Amino acid sequence: VAGRATVFVFPDLNTGNNTYKAVQRSAGAVAIGPVLQGLRKPINDLSRGATVEDIVNTVAITAIQAALA
């Protein structure tokens, strides 16, 4: 990947989840997602283990999607 990647695509759910959590924890990164695209209305998903910060971030992203729809 040339430059700074902002989107990563993984071959399956396990690989994506493992990489997502590893990067989030090791880099102290703020990870927001999954963010669903291509639907008529904004909708996003939270995992059972979502923290309050995860929920707030997802609500903010969903509100932005709704404002732009």
mmCIF file of C-alpha atoms in Angstrom, residues 5-62:
data_model
loop_
_atom_site.group_PDB
_atom_site.id
_atom_site.type_symbol
_atom_site.label_atom_id
_atom_site.label_comp_id
_atom_site.label_asym_id
_atom_site.label_seq_id
_atom_site.Cartn_x
_atom_site.Cartn_y
_atom_site.Cartn_z
ATOM 1 C CA ALA A 5 -4.002 3.414 4.171
ATOM 2 C CA THR A 6 -7.346 4.418 5.667
ATOM 3 C CA VAL A 7 -9.251 1.259 4.759
ATOM 4 C CA PHE A 8 -8.178 -2.339 5.124
ATOM 5 C CA VAL A 9 -9.943 -5.307 3.522
ATOM 6 C CA PHE A 10 -9.554 -8.767 5.076
ATOM 7 C CA PRO A 11 -10.341 -12.186 3.603
ATOM 8 C CA ASP A 12 -12.630 -13.252 6.450
ATOM 9 C CA LEU A 13 -14.258 -12.088 9.684
ATOM 10 C CA ASN A 14 -11.759 -13.749 12.032
ATOM 11 C CA THR A 15 -8.746 -12.180 10.343
ATOM 12 C CA GLY A 16 -10.408 -8.779 10.345
ATOM 13 C CA ASN A 17 -11.419 -8.976 14.009
ATOM 14 C CA ASN A 18 -8.030 -10.242 15.169
ATOM 15 C CA THR A 19 -6.137 -7.536 13.303
ATOM 16 C CA TYR A 20 -8.586 -4.827 14.372
ATOM 17 C CA LYS A 21 -8.242 -5.700 18.065
ATOM 18 C CA ALA A 22 -4.456 -6.165 17.881
ATOM 19 C CA VAL A 23 -3.919 -2.753 16.275
ATOM 20 C CA GLN A 24 -6.422 -1.048 18.550
ATOM 21 C CA ARG A 25 -4.786 -2.372 21.713
ATOM 22 C CA SER A 26 -1.132 -2.215 20.721
ATOM 23 C CA ALA A 27 -1.270 1.276 19.200
ATOM 24 C CA GLY A 28 -3.778 2.764 21.607
ATOM 25 C CA ALA A 29 -5.814 3.655 18.536
ATOM 26 C CA VAL A 30 -9.419 4.767 18.484
ATOM 27 C CA ALA A 31 -11.203 2.203 16.344
ATOM 28 C CA ILE A 32 -14.752 2.918 15.209
ATOM 29 C CA GLY A 33 -16.761 0.314 13.433
ATOM 30 C CA PRO A 34 -18.092 -1.621 11.789
ATOM 31 C CA VAL A 35 -19.531 1.146 9.641
ATOM 32 C CA LEU A 36 -22.082 -0.155 7.157
ATOM 33 C CA GLN A 37 -22.255 1.508 3.747
ATOM 34 C CA GLY A 38 -24.631 1.440 0.781
ATOM 35 C CA LEU A 39 -27.946 1.243 2.621
ATOM 36 C CA ARG A 40 -30.883 3.634 2.188
ATOM 37 C CA LYS A 41 -30.778 4.642 5.848
ATOM 38 C CA PRO A 42 -27.790 4.820 8.197
ATOM 39 C CA ILE A 43 -27.408 1.767 10.397
ATOM 40 C CA ASN A 44 -24.389 0.497 12.275
ATOM 41 C CA ASP A 45 -23.655 -2.417 14.548
ATOM 42 C CA LEU A 46 -22.243 -2.719 18.059
ATOM 43 C CA SER A 47 -20.611 -5.800 19.500
ATOM 44 C CA ARG A 48 -21.727 -7.268 22.816
ATOM 45 C CA GLY A 49 -18.427 -6.134 24.311
ATOM 46 C CA ALA A 50 -18.817 -2.502 23.235
ATOM 47 C CA THR A 51 -17.620 0.076 25.734
ATOM 48 C CA VAL A 52 -19.385 3.357 26.440
ATOM 49 C CA GLU A 53 -16.766 5.069 24.238
ATOM 50 C CA ASP A 54 -17.520 2.605 21.405
ATOM 51 C CA ILE A 55 -21.239 3.354 21.687
ATOM 52 C CA VAL A 56 -20.741 7.137 21.712
ATOM 53 C CA ASN A 57 -18.404 6.974 18.702
ATOM 54 C CA THR A 58 -20.802 4.764 16.744
ATOM 55 C CA VAL A 59 -23.742 7.059 17.522
ATOM 56 C CA ALA A 60 -21.685 10.050 16.333
ATOM 57 C CA ILE A 61 -20.756 8.320 13.059
ATOM 58 C CA THR A 62 -24.377 7.263 12.503
#
